[in-house]
Amino acid sequence: MDTPVTPPASENPLTIFSSADELAPLPKLELPEHGTRSEVAYQLVRDDAMLDGNARQNLATFVSTYMDEHADRLYSETFDKNIVDKDEYRRTAEIEQRCWKMIANLWHVPDVAKAIGTSTVGSSEAAMLAGLALKKRWAAARKAKGQSADAPNIVMSSAVQVCWEKFCVYWDVEARFVPIDDAHPTLTGDQLDAVVDENTIGVVAIMGVTYTGAYEPVKEISAALDLIQAARGLDVPVHVDGASGGMIAPFLNRDLEWDFRVDRVVSINTSGHKYGLVYPGLGWVVWRDVDLVPPELIFRVSYLGGDIPTLTLNFSRPGAQVLLQYYQFLHLGFSGYERVQRATMDVAQFLAQEIDSMDEFTLFNTQLDIPVFAWQRTDAGGAWTLADVSDRLRMTGWLVPSYPLPDNLSDRLVQRIVVRNGLGRDLADDLMEDLRSAVRALDSGAAGRSDGGDGKRGFTH
């Protein structure tokens, strides 16, 4: 009879936590002198990651935290693809082209054969590429007339995502912020005449303001710029930041004219990894016409095996997310996206109604454009603040941010929820139970101010 074979210690998971590698403190700021067994290294990293929050309870982020098991399998099988190496991964490059053209048609581009688009790491990179195209086209037009191109500016709401502030700093463009207020919670057309001039490279209109989820009226903004052109001869283009709403409006607001149906809109960006329903690391940008992208923004390289054009700020980056986007397009189709986005919106509306029914809270925006809404404390001078609510909810795993609004409303503290695919009605009920419990605890004095007094927290989108 054969003698039973005892597996080596490395194959027995029960021994990992009693191994010398686990018991000895590991350096945190320097490379270890010697390596460790793969299963121990895996366990150490997994234990660190375990201390992160539960991604699906993170109601601060717009970024997708759920995909189905087939997407997970596809992701694990394609994570080695480098999207920039279009000679090696030709079919992935072809799928990238299919995806942006599907999106362009979704946004009613007049002629997809004349359009141009690309995938990016996220909507921030996509926005910056669009901003660069605006700046360089404006500068070329000025120089062709013998005029100075030294002082470009771009007009946008003070509620823009931080990527636009970065764009202005990184590429020396003056940011002309139009402050939001109670009368103008978003950028509107009647605010433009005072801020637009011959140095304005474009106006950014947001489909889904980060702070509140509201749509800015793209058609109204464009009409105001038409009047400015008629009166002052200034032809100012519009870029639409559709990071969130760009993948909501086509399915839930079909008749709303915000995209390439508006003639003044030259480019649109969106996040594949937000309501495009893909894991983090994917954005898209589309221009109405290839002539709107200055040729100097397109670089050609030959050292990856072929003559490869690239239109991105990054170089090497994963191609798997592009394949995941294509998977979602094939799997869901238009009707599937519509169904998913409607279900997500229904959960958001349920939560908004429930929170608004609580005496302690008042909705900041009663009209939901995307599955995002904000609320404020009904009694701003009460014994506790929204920051205290955030801390109490964190005890049960929920991440619900509280933050001041932008300039002109910076004295207003709000709390916000982003509802994403993966937050169903049952989880929403659990959230409401935890929120009511948090309020009861605060009312009973179980916790005091968490922030030192004014209740204001920073907000980094």
GROMACS .gro file of C-alpha atoms in nm:
model
  461
    1MET     CA    1   0.000   0.000   0.000
    2ASP     CA    2   0.133   0.342  -0.090
    3THR     CA    3   0.230   0.571   0.193
    4PRO     CA    4   0.007   0.884   0.201
    5VAL     CA    5   0.191   1.189   0.076
    6THR     CA    6   0.183   1.494   0.301
    7PRO     CA    7   0.150   1.810   0.092
    8PRO     CA    8   0.427   2.065   0.136
    9ALA     CA    9   0.353   2.351   0.374
   10SER     CA   10   0.329   2.595   0.084
   11GLU     CA   11   0.018   2.412  -0.044
   12ASN     CA   12  -0.164   2.419   0.289
   13PRO     CA   13  -0.344   2.748   0.341
   14LEU     CA   14  -0.372   2.683   0.714
   15THR     CA   15   0.003   2.733   0.752
   16ILE     CA   16   0.023   3.073   0.583
   17PHE     CA   17  -0.056   3.273   0.895
   18SER     CA   18   0.196   3.081   1.103
   19SER     CA   19   0.476   3.110   0.848
   20ALA     CA   20   0.789   3.311   0.921
   21ASP     CA   21   0.696   3.556   0.644
   22GLU     CA   22   0.359   3.630   0.806
   23LEU     CA   23   0.495   3.656   1.160
   24ALA     CA   24   0.783   3.889   1.079
   25PRO     CA   25   0.714   4.259   1.020
   26LEU     CA   26   0.758   4.354   0.656
   27PRO     CA   27   0.910   4.680   0.534
   28LYS     CA   28   0.648   4.926   0.415
   29LEU     CA   29   0.866   5.194   0.258
   30GLU     CA   30   1.158   4.994   0.118
   31LEU     CA   31   1.187   4.698  -0.114
   32PRO     CA   32   1.232   4.381   0.097
   33GLU     CA   33   1.581   4.235   0.093
   34HIS     CA   34   1.438   3.894   0.005
   35GLY     CA   35   1.115   3.786  -0.156
   36THR     CA   36   0.846   3.567  -0.007
   37ARG     CA   37   0.640   3.275  -0.129
   38SER     CA   38   0.377   3.368  -0.387
   39GLU     CA   39   0.085   3.241  -0.177
   40VAL     CA   40   0.206   3.442   0.124
   41ALA     CA   41   0.260   3.757  -0.085
   42TYR     CA   42  -0.088   3.710  -0.229
   43GLN     CA   43  -0.237   3.677   0.118
   44LEU     CA   44  -0.054   3.985   0.246
   45VAL     CA   45  -0.178   4.201  -0.040
   46ARG     CA   46  -0.527   4.059  -0.017
   47ASP     CA   47  -0.537   4.133   0.357
   48ASP     CA   48  -0.438   4.495   0.291
   49ALA     CA   49  -0.706   4.528   0.021
   50MET     CA   50  -0.961   4.372   0.257
   51LEU     CA   51  -0.933   4.680   0.477
   52ASP     CA   52  -1.077   4.897   0.199
   53GLY     CA   53  -1.448   4.966   0.208
   54ASN     CA   54  -1.709   4.758   0.030
   55ALA     CA   55  -1.710   4.908  -0.319
   56ARG     CA   56  -2.085   4.864  -0.373
   57GLN     CA   57  -2.157   5.060  -0.053
   58ASN     CA   58  -1.951   5.352  -0.182
   59LEU     CA   59  -2.221   5.602  -0.277
   60ALA     CA   60  -1.966   5.880  -0.333
   61THR     CA   61  -1.816   5.750  -0.655
   62PHE     CA   62  -1.966   5.754  -1.004
   63VAL     CA   63  -1.734   5.470  -1.108
   64SER     CA   64  -1.877   5.125  -1.183
   65THR     CA   65  -1.825   4.869  -0.908
   66TYR     CA   66  -2.023   4.582  -1.058
   67MET     CA   67  -2.005   4.374  -1.373
   68ASP     CA   68  -2.136   4.022  -1.430
   69GLU     CA   69  -1.932   3.702  -1.413
   70HIS     CA   70  -1.885   3.682  -1.790
   71ALA     CA   71  -1.732   4.029  -1.791
   72ASP     CA   72  -1.508   3.927  -1.499
   73ARG     CA   73  -1.391   3.624  -1.698
   74LEU     CA   74  -1.329   3.833  -2.010
   75TYR     CA   75  -1.135   4.085  -1.801
   76SER     CA   76  -0.907   3.817  -1.653
   77GLU     CA   77  -0.842   3.673  -2.000
   78THR     CA   78  -0.748   4.004  -2.166
   79PHE     CA   79  -0.570   4.214  -1.904
   80ASP     CA   80  -0.238   4.171  -2.090
   81LYS     CA   81  -0.350   4.361  -2.400
   82ASN     CA   82  -0.186   4.700  -2.458
   83ILE     CA   83  -0.433   4.916  -2.648
   84VAL     CA   84  -0.164   5.140  -2.796
   85ASP     CA   85   0.003   4.846  -2.970
   86LYS     CA   86  -0.242   4.837  -3.257
   87ASP     CA   87  -0.015   4.624  -3.474
   88GLU     CA   88   0.004   4.345  -3.216
   89TYR     CA   89  -0.358   4.370  -3.103
   90ARG     CA   90  -0.525   4.458  -3.429
   91ARG     CA   91  -0.866   4.317  -3.343
   92THR     CA   92  -0.876   4.505  -3.012
   93ALA     CA   93  -0.790   4.822  -3.206
   94GLU     CA   94  -1.072   4.745  -3.449
   95ILE     CA   95  -1.312   4.696  -3.157
   96GLU     CA   96  -1.206   5.035  -3.018
   97GLN     CA   97  -1.311   5.188  -3.350
   98ARG     CA   98  -1.644   5.004  -3.342
   99CYS     CA   99  -1.713   5.129  -2.988
  100TRP     CA  100  -1.653   5.499  -3.044
  101LYS     CA  101  -1.855   5.486  -3.366
  102MET     CA  102  -2.144   5.322  -3.181
  103ILE     CA  103  -2.122   5.602  -2.925
  104ALA     CA  104  -2.100   5.867  -3.198
  105ASN     CA  105  -2.419   5.734  -3.356
  106LEU     CA  106  -2.582   5.721  -3.014
  107TRP     CA  107  -2.503   6.094  -2.991
  108HIS     CA  108  -2.650   6.163  -3.337
  109VAL     CA  109  -2.327   6.252  -3.514
  110PRO     CA  110  -2.424   6.373  -3.865
  111ASP     CA  111  -2.183   6.144  -4.050
  112VAL     CA  112  -1.984   5.885  -3.859
  113ALA     CA  113  -1.752   5.843  -4.158
  114LYS     CA  114  -1.636   6.203  -4.112
  115ALA     CA  115  -1.616   6.188  -3.731
  116ILE     CA  116  -1.316   6.093  -3.518
  117GLY     CA  117  -1.296   5.948  -3.170
  118THR     CA  118  -1.080   5.752  -2.932
  119SER     CA  119  -1.081   5.566  -2.605
  120THR     CA  120  -0.895   5.712  -2.308
  121VAL     CA  121  -0.806   5.610  -1.954
  122GLY     CA  122  -1.112   5.800  -1.827
  123SER     CA  123  -1.334   6.097  -1.900
  124SER     CA  124  -1.074   6.333  -1.750
  125GLU     CA  125  -0.822   6.247  -2.021
  126ALA     CA  126  -1.099   6.266  -2.280
  127ALA     CA  127  -1.195   6.615  -2.158
  128MET     CA  128  -0.836   6.734  -2.170
  129LEU     CA  129  -0.796   6.610  -2.527
  130ALA     CA  130  -1.112   6.796  -2.624
  131GLY     CA  131  -0.984   7.109  -2.446
  132LEU     CA  132  -0.650   7.087  -2.626
  133ALA     CA  133  -0.826   7.061  -2.961
  134LEU     CA  134  -1.029   7.373  -2.876
  135LYS     CA  135  -0.718   7.565  -2.774
  136LYS     CA  136  -0.511   7.472  -3.078
  137ARG     CA  137  -0.792   7.541  -3.325
  138TRP     CA  138  -0.852   7.880  -3.164
  139ALA     CA  139  -0.478   7.963  -3.167
  140ALA     CA  140  -0.442   7.862  -3.533
  141ALA     CA  141  -0.737   8.082  -3.633
  142ARG     CA  142  -0.597   8.379  -3.440
  143LYS     CA  143  -0.249   8.343  -3.588
  144ALA     CA  144  -0.392   8.311  -3.939
  145LYS     CA  145  -0.540   8.659  -3.888
  146GLY     CA  146  -0.216   8.796  -3.745
  147GLN     CA  147  -0.368   8.821  -3.396
  148SER     CA  148  -0.221   8.726  -3.061
  149ALA     CA  149  -0.294   8.380  -2.922
  150ASP     CA  150  -0.132   8.443  -2.583
  151ALA     CA  151  -0.439   8.468  -2.360
  152PRO     CA  152  -0.687   8.185  -2.419
  153ASN     CA  153  -0.980   8.138  -2.183
  154ILE     CA  154  -1.252   7.879  -2.144
  155VAL     CA  155  -1.596   7.943  -1.993
  156MET     CA  156  -1.765   7.697  -1.759
  157SER     CA  157  -1.973   7.665  -1.446
  158SER     CA  158  -1.799   7.680  -1.110
  159ALA     CA  159  -1.944   7.331  -1.054
  160VAL     CA  160  -1.726   7.161  -1.318
  161GLN     CA  161  -1.533   6.848  -1.233
  162VAL     CA  162  -1.178   6.912  -1.115
  163CYS     CA  163  -1.031   6.779  -1.441
  164TRP     CA  164  -1.124   7.109  -1.609
  165GLU     CA  165  -0.935   7.305  -1.345
  166LYS     CA  166  -0.639   7.079  -1.411
  167PHE     CA  167  -0.670   7.136  -1.785
  168CYS     CA  168  -0.651   7.512  -1.736
  169VAL     CA  169  -0.348   7.490  -1.507
  170TYR     CA  170  -0.159   7.233  -1.713
  171TRP     CA  171  -0.212   7.406  -2.048
  172ASP     CA  172  -0.215   7.774  -1.950
  173VAL     CA  173  -0.576   7.853  -2.021
  174GLU     CA  174  -0.766   8.106  -1.812
  175ALA     CA  175  -1.060   7.942  -1.639
  176ARG     CA  176  -1.362   8.172  -1.649
  177PHE     CA  177  -1.590   8.023  -1.389
  178VAL     CA  178  -1.952   8.136  -1.385
  179PRO     CA  179  -2.060   8.092  -1.021
  180ILE     CA  180  -2.370   7.892  -0.948
  181ASP     CA  181  -2.633   8.033  -0.713
  182ASP     CA  182  -2.994   7.970  -0.618
  183ALA     CA  183  -3.116   8.146  -0.932
  184HIS     CA  184  -2.862   7.968  -1.152
  185PRO     CA  185  -2.783   7.620  -1.010
  186THR     CA  186  -2.619   7.543  -1.347
  187LEU     CA  187  -2.462   7.742  -1.630
  188THR     CA  188  -2.728   7.905  -1.849
  189GLY     CA  189  -2.730   8.104  -2.170
  190ASP     CA  190  -2.808   8.441  -2.011
  191GLN     CA  191  -2.478   8.435  -1.821
  192LEU     CA  192  -2.251   8.411  -2.125
  193ASP     CA  193  -2.246   8.757  -2.283
  194ALA     CA  194  -2.050   8.905  -1.992
  195VAL     CA  195  -1.775   8.643  -1.996
  196VAL     CA  196  -1.725   8.543  -2.360
  197ASP     CA  197  -1.474   8.740  -2.569
  198GLU     CA  198  -1.238   8.700  -2.865
  199ASN     CA  199  -1.003   8.487  -2.651
  200THR     CA  200  -1.266   8.231  -2.555
  201ILE     CA  201  -1.167   7.893  -2.697
  202GLY     CA  202  -1.501   7.735  -2.604
  203VAL     CA  203  -1.780   7.690  -2.353
  204VAL     CA  204  -1.810   7.369  -2.153
  205ALA     CA  205  -2.164   7.246  -2.088
  206ILE     CA  206  -2.206   6.966  -1.832
  207MET     CA  207  -2.448   6.681  -1.872
  208GLY     CA  208  -2.461   6.573  -1.509
  209VAL     CA  209  -2.303   6.825  -1.271
  210THR     CA  210  -2.078   6.642  -1.025
  211TYR     CA  211  -2.221   6.814  -0.719
  212THR     CA  212  -2.591   6.763  -0.790
  213GLY     CA  213  -2.630   6.554  -1.108
  214ALA     CA  214  -2.816   6.831  -1.294
  215TYR     CA  215  -2.800   6.875  -1.673
  216GLU     CA  216  -2.689   7.210  -1.807
  217PRO     CA  217  -2.911   7.335  -2.094
  218VAL     CA  218  -2.684   7.270  -2.394
  219LYS     CA  219  -2.934   7.393  -2.652
  220GLU     CA  220  -3.000   7.714  -2.458
  221ILE     CA  221  -2.627   7.775  -2.416
  222SER     CA  222  -2.575   7.723  -2.789
  223ALA     CA  223  -2.861   7.958  -2.877
  224ALA     CA  224  -2.708   8.230  -2.657
  225LEU     CA  225  -2.377   8.187  -2.839
  226ASP     CA  226  -2.563   8.220  -3.171
  227LEU     CA  227  -2.688   8.561  -3.056
  228ILE     CA  228  -2.338   8.659  -2.944
  229GLN     CA  229  -2.201   8.563  -3.285
  230ALA     CA  230  -2.471   8.765  -3.461
  231ALA     CA  231  -2.403   9.071  -3.243
  232ARG     CA  232  -2.027   9.054  -3.194
  233GLY     CA  233  -1.894   8.819  -3.462
  234LEU     CA  234  -1.755   8.565  -3.212
  235ASP     CA  235  -1.792   8.203  -3.323
  236VAL     CA  236  -1.750   8.013  -2.995
  237PRO     CA  237  -1.781   7.632  -3.000
  238VAL     CA  238  -1.938   7.415  -2.729
  239HIS     CA  239  -1.785   7.107  -2.576
  240VAL     CA  240  -2.021   6.882  -2.381
  241ASP     CA  241  -1.882   6.711  -2.073
  242GLY     CA  242  -2.105   6.406  -2.070
  243ALA     CA  243  -1.892   6.211  -1.822
  244SER     CA  244  -2.208   6.085  -1.653
  245GLY     CA  245  -2.508   6.202  -1.852
  246GLY     CA  246  -2.360   6.109  -2.188
  247MET     CA  247  -2.458   5.748  -2.121
  248ILE     CA  248  -2.789   5.829  -1.948
  249ALA     CA  249  -2.960   6.088  -2.170
  250PRO     CA  250  -2.961   5.876  -2.490
  251PHE     CA  251  -3.166   5.611  -2.310
  252LEU     CA  252  -3.384   5.807  -2.065
  253ASN     CA  253  -3.413   6.148  -2.236
  254ARG     CA  254  -3.429   6.063  -2.605
  255ASP     CA  255  -3.597   6.387  -2.713
  256LEU     CA  256  -3.357   6.614  -2.525
  257GLU     CA  257  -3.130   6.791  -2.775
  258TRP     CA  258  -2.790   6.816  -2.608
  259ASP     CA  259  -2.557   6.624  -2.841
  260PHE     CA  260  -2.448   6.659  -3.205
  261ARG     CA  261  -2.804   6.752  -3.297
  262VAL     CA  262  -2.698   7.094  -3.165
  263ASP     CA  263  -2.484   7.239  -3.443
  264ARG     CA  264  -2.249   7.434  -3.216
  265VAL     CA  265  -2.143   7.119  -3.027
  266VAL     CA  266  -1.806   7.014  -3.167
  267SER     CA  267  -1.704   6.740  -2.923
  268ILE     CA  268  -1.838   6.526  -2.640
  269ASN     CA  269  -1.664   6.315  -2.377
  270THR     CA  270  -1.802   6.045  -2.152
  271SER     CA  271  -1.689   5.785  -1.900
  272GLY     CA  272  -1.714   5.424  -2.007
  273HIS     CA  273  -1.643   5.338  -1.646
  274LYS     CA  274  -1.937   5.536  -1.509
  275TYR     CA  275  -2.279   5.486  -1.665
  276GLY     CA  276  -2.111   5.312  -1.956
  277LEU     CA  277  -2.116   5.023  -1.704
  278VAL     CA  278  -1.750   4.919  -1.732
  279TYR     CA  279  -1.488   4.872  -1.459
  280PRO     CA  280  -1.251   5.168  -1.388
  281GLY     CA  281  -1.009   5.286  -1.653
  282LEU     CA  282  -1.210   5.385  -1.961
  283GLY     CA  283  -1.327   5.709  -2.121
  284TRP     CA  284  -1.439   5.815  -2.469
  285VAL     CA  285  -1.423   6.136  -2.670
  286VAL     CA  286  -1.583   6.199  -3.009
  287TRP     CA  287  -1.550   6.498  -3.241
  288ARG     CA  288  -1.819   6.587  -3.495
  289ASP     CA  289  -1.563   6.607  -3.776
  290VAL     CA  290  -1.203   6.497  -3.817
  291ASP     CA  291  -1.112   6.854  -3.919
  292LEU     CA  292  -1.191   6.965  -3.563
  293VAL     CA  293  -0.884   6.777  -3.435
  294PRO     CA  294  -0.560   6.962  -3.520
  295PRO     CA  295  -0.329   6.715  -3.696
  296GLU     CA  296  -0.045   6.792  -3.453
  297LEU     CA  297  -0.243   6.614  -3.180
  298ILE     CA  298  -0.219   6.286  -3.370
  299PHE     CA  299   0.121   6.118  -3.338
  300ARG     CA  300   0.240   5.832  -3.553
  301VAL     CA  301   0.486   5.576  -3.420
  302SER     CA  302   0.651   5.287  -3.601
  303TYR     CA  303   0.852   5.118  -3.327
  304LEU     CA  304   0.568   4.889  -3.214
  305GLY     CA  305   0.565   4.703  -3.544
  306GLY     CA  306   0.358   4.922  -3.774
  307ASP     CA  307   0.270   5.281  -3.861
  308ILE     CA  308   0.040   5.353  -3.566
  309PRO     CA  309  -0.153   5.679  -3.513
  310THR     CA  310  -0.216   5.768  -3.148
  311LEU     CA  311  -0.453   6.033  -3.012
  312THR     CA  312  -0.416   6.015  -2.635
  313LEU     CA  313  -0.223   6.180  -2.354
  314ASN     CA  314  -0.113   5.839  -2.226
  315PHE     CA  315   0.078   5.582  -2.422
  316SER     CA  316   0.067   5.220  -2.302
  317ARG     CA  317  -0.259   5.139  -2.126
  318PRO     CA  318  -0.490   4.841  -2.082
  319GLY     CA  319  -0.705   4.728  -2.371
  320ALA     CA  320  -0.926   4.504  -2.159
  321GLN     CA  321  -1.169   4.783  -2.068
  322VAL     CA  322  -1.235   4.852  -2.436
  323LEU     CA  323  -1.327   4.486  -2.480
  324LEU     CA  324  -1.550   4.509  -2.173
  325GLN     CA  325  -1.728   4.807  -2.327
  326TYR     CA  326  -1.785   4.612  -2.646
  327TYR     CA  327  -1.911   4.319  -2.438
  328GLN     CA  328  -2.166   4.545  -2.268
  329PHE     CA  329  -2.278   4.691  -2.601
  330LEU     CA  330  -2.330   4.342  -2.747
  331HIS     CA  331  -2.482   4.196  -2.431
  332LEU     CA  332  -2.722   4.479  -2.343
  333GLY     CA  333  -2.795   4.654  -2.671
  334PHE     CA  334  -3.001   4.973  -2.665
  335SER     CA  335  -3.297   4.817  -2.486
  336GLY     CA  336  -3.075   4.659  -2.222
  337TYR     CA  337  -2.899   4.986  -2.145
  338GLU     CA  338  -3.236   5.158  -2.128
  339ARG     CA  339  -3.363   4.896  -1.883
  340VAL     CA  340  -3.053   4.914  -1.661
  341GLN     CA  341  -3.047   5.295  -1.653
  342ARG     CA  342  -3.421   5.311  -1.581
  343ALA     CA  343  -3.388   5.067  -1.292
  344THR     CA  344  -3.098   5.271  -1.152
  345MET     CA  345  -3.300   5.591  -1.185
  346ASP     CA  346  -3.599   5.430  -1.014
  347VAL     CA  347  -3.383   5.342  -0.712
  348ALA     CA  348  -3.245   5.697  -0.702
  349GLN     CA  349  -3.596   5.845  -0.712
  350PHE     CA  350  -3.708   5.610  -0.435
  351LEU     CA  351  -3.416   5.717  -0.214
  352ALA     CA  352  -3.471   6.085  -0.293
  353GLN     CA  353  -3.838   6.063  -0.195
  354GLU     CA  354  -3.759   5.874   0.125
  355ILE     CA  355  -3.490   6.120   0.232
  356ASP     CA  356  -3.707   6.419   0.144
  357SER     CA  357  -3.983   6.276   0.364
  358MET     CA  358  -3.755   6.300   0.667
  359ASP     CA  359  -3.804   6.621   0.865
  360GLU     CA  360  -3.430   6.659   0.913
  361PHE     CA  361  -3.351   6.686   0.541
  362THR     CA  362  -3.454   6.889   0.233
  363LEU     CA  363  -3.360   6.793  -0.122
  364PHE     CA  364  -3.130   7.038  -0.296
  365ASN     CA  365  -3.252   6.926  -0.638
  366THR     CA  366  -3.598   6.775  -0.672
  367GLN     CA  367  -3.558   6.707  -1.046
  368LEU     CA  368  -3.329   6.409  -1.109
  369ASP     CA  369  -3.153   6.415  -1.446
  370ILE     CA  370  -2.915   6.129  -1.370
  371PRO     CA  371  -2.938   5.884  -1.075
  372VAL     CA  372  -2.768   6.137  -0.847
  373PHE     CA  373  -2.916   6.379  -0.596
  374ALA     CA  374  -2.812   6.598  -0.306
  375TRP     CA  375  -2.985   6.719   0.008
  376GLN     CA  376  -2.921   6.962   0.290
  377ARG     CA  377  -2.998   6.989   0.658
  378THR     CA  378  -3.340   7.145   0.714
  379ASP     CA  379  -3.210   7.304   1.036
  380ALA     CA  380  -2.858   7.412   0.947
  381GLY     CA  381  -2.795   7.531   1.301
  382GLY     CA  382  -2.891   7.205   1.467
  383ALA     CA  383  -2.690   7.005   1.717
  384TRP     CA  384  -2.536   6.790   1.444
  385THR     CA  385  -2.425   6.833   1.084
  386LEU     CA  386  -2.427   6.629   0.767
  387ALA     CA  387  -2.063   6.545   0.836
  388ASP     CA  388  -2.181   6.367   1.151
  389VAL     CA  389  -2.431   6.174   0.940
  390SER     CA  390  -2.148   6.069   0.706
  391ASP     CA  391  -1.948   5.940   1.002
  392ARG     CA  392  -2.242   5.746   1.146
  393LEU     CA  393  -2.317   5.586   0.808
  394ARG     CA  394  -1.952   5.489   0.768
  395MET     CA  395  -1.991   5.275   1.080
  396THR     CA  396  -2.231   5.053   0.883
  397GLY     CA  397  -2.014   5.050   0.571
  398TRP     CA  398  -2.185   5.325   0.368
  399LEU     CA  399  -1.973   5.602   0.218
  400VAL     CA  400  -2.200   5.904   0.168
  401PRO     CA  401  -2.002   6.229   0.124
  402SER     CA  402  -2.090   6.567   0.269
  403TYR     CA  403  -1.930   6.881   0.125
  404PRO     CA  404  -1.984   7.255   0.064
  405LEU     CA  405  -2.112   7.369  -0.275
  406PRO     CA  406  -1.892   7.589  -0.502
  407ASP     CA  407  -1.845   7.967  -0.473
  408ASN     CA  408  -2.156   8.179  -0.414
  409LEU     CA  409  -2.311   7.879  -0.238
  410SER     CA  410  -2.005   7.771  -0.040
  411ASP     CA  411  -2.190   7.831   0.287
  412ARG     CA  412  -2.429   7.553   0.189
  413LEU     CA  413  -2.335   7.204   0.307
  414VAL     CA  414  -2.496   6.917   0.117
  415GLN     CA  415  -2.485   6.541   0.113
  416ARG     CA  416  -2.499   6.339  -0.208
  417ILE     CA  417  -2.578   5.989  -0.324
  418VAL     CA  418  -2.471   5.838  -0.656
  419VAL     CA  419  -2.684   5.536  -0.747
  420ARG     CA  420  -2.512   5.289  -0.977
  421ASN     CA  421  -2.596   4.953  -1.129
  422GLY     CA  422  -2.556   4.711  -0.839
  423LEU     CA  423  -2.750   4.915  -0.581
  424GLY     CA  424  -3.088   4.746  -0.592
  425ARG     CA  425  -3.409   4.827  -0.409
  426ASP     CA  426  -3.334   4.585  -0.123
  427LEU     CA  427  -2.996   4.747  -0.054
  428ALA     CA  428  -3.164   5.088  -0.082
  429ASP     CA  429  -3.406   4.983   0.193
  430ASP     CA  430  -3.108   4.881   0.407
  431LEU     CA  431  -2.946   5.219   0.344
  432MET     CA  432  -3.260   5.403   0.453
  433GLU     CA  433  -3.281   5.195   0.770
  434ASP     CA  434  -2.919   5.281   0.850
  435LEU     CA  435  -2.976   5.649   0.771
  436ARG     CA  436  -3.278   5.671   1.001
  437SER     CA  437  -3.084   5.489   1.271
  438ALA     CA  438  -2.796   5.736   1.232
  439VAL     CA  439  -3.032   6.030   1.273
  440ARG     CA  440  -3.192   5.877   1.582
  441ALA     CA  441  -2.847   5.825   1.735
  442LEU     CA  442  -2.744   6.183   1.660
  443ASP     CA  443  -3.069   6.322   1.799
  444SER     CA  444  -3.010   6.126   2.119
  445GLY     CA  445  -2.664   6.277   2.157
  446ALA     CA  446  -2.481   5.951   2.088
  447ALA     CA  447  -2.229   6.144   1.878
  448GLY     CA  448  -2.121   6.505   1.864
  449ARG     CA  449  -1.976   6.714   1.586
  450SER     CA  450  -1.715   6.521   1.397
  451ASP     CA  451  -1.547   6.816   1.228
  452GLY     CA  452  -1.465   7.068   1.495
  453GLY     CA  453  -1.763   7.295   1.443
  454ASP     CA  454  -1.854   7.421   1.097
  455GLY     CA  455  -1.947   7.086   0.945
  456LYS     CA  456  -1.753   7.148   0.622
  457ARG     CA  457  -1.554   6.877   0.454
  458GLY     CA  458  -1.339   6.893   0.148
  459PHE     CA  459  -1.476   6.746  -0.176
  460THR     CA  460  -1.252   6.606  -0.445
  461HIS     CA  461  -1.519   6.461  -0.677
   0.00000   0.00000   0.00000
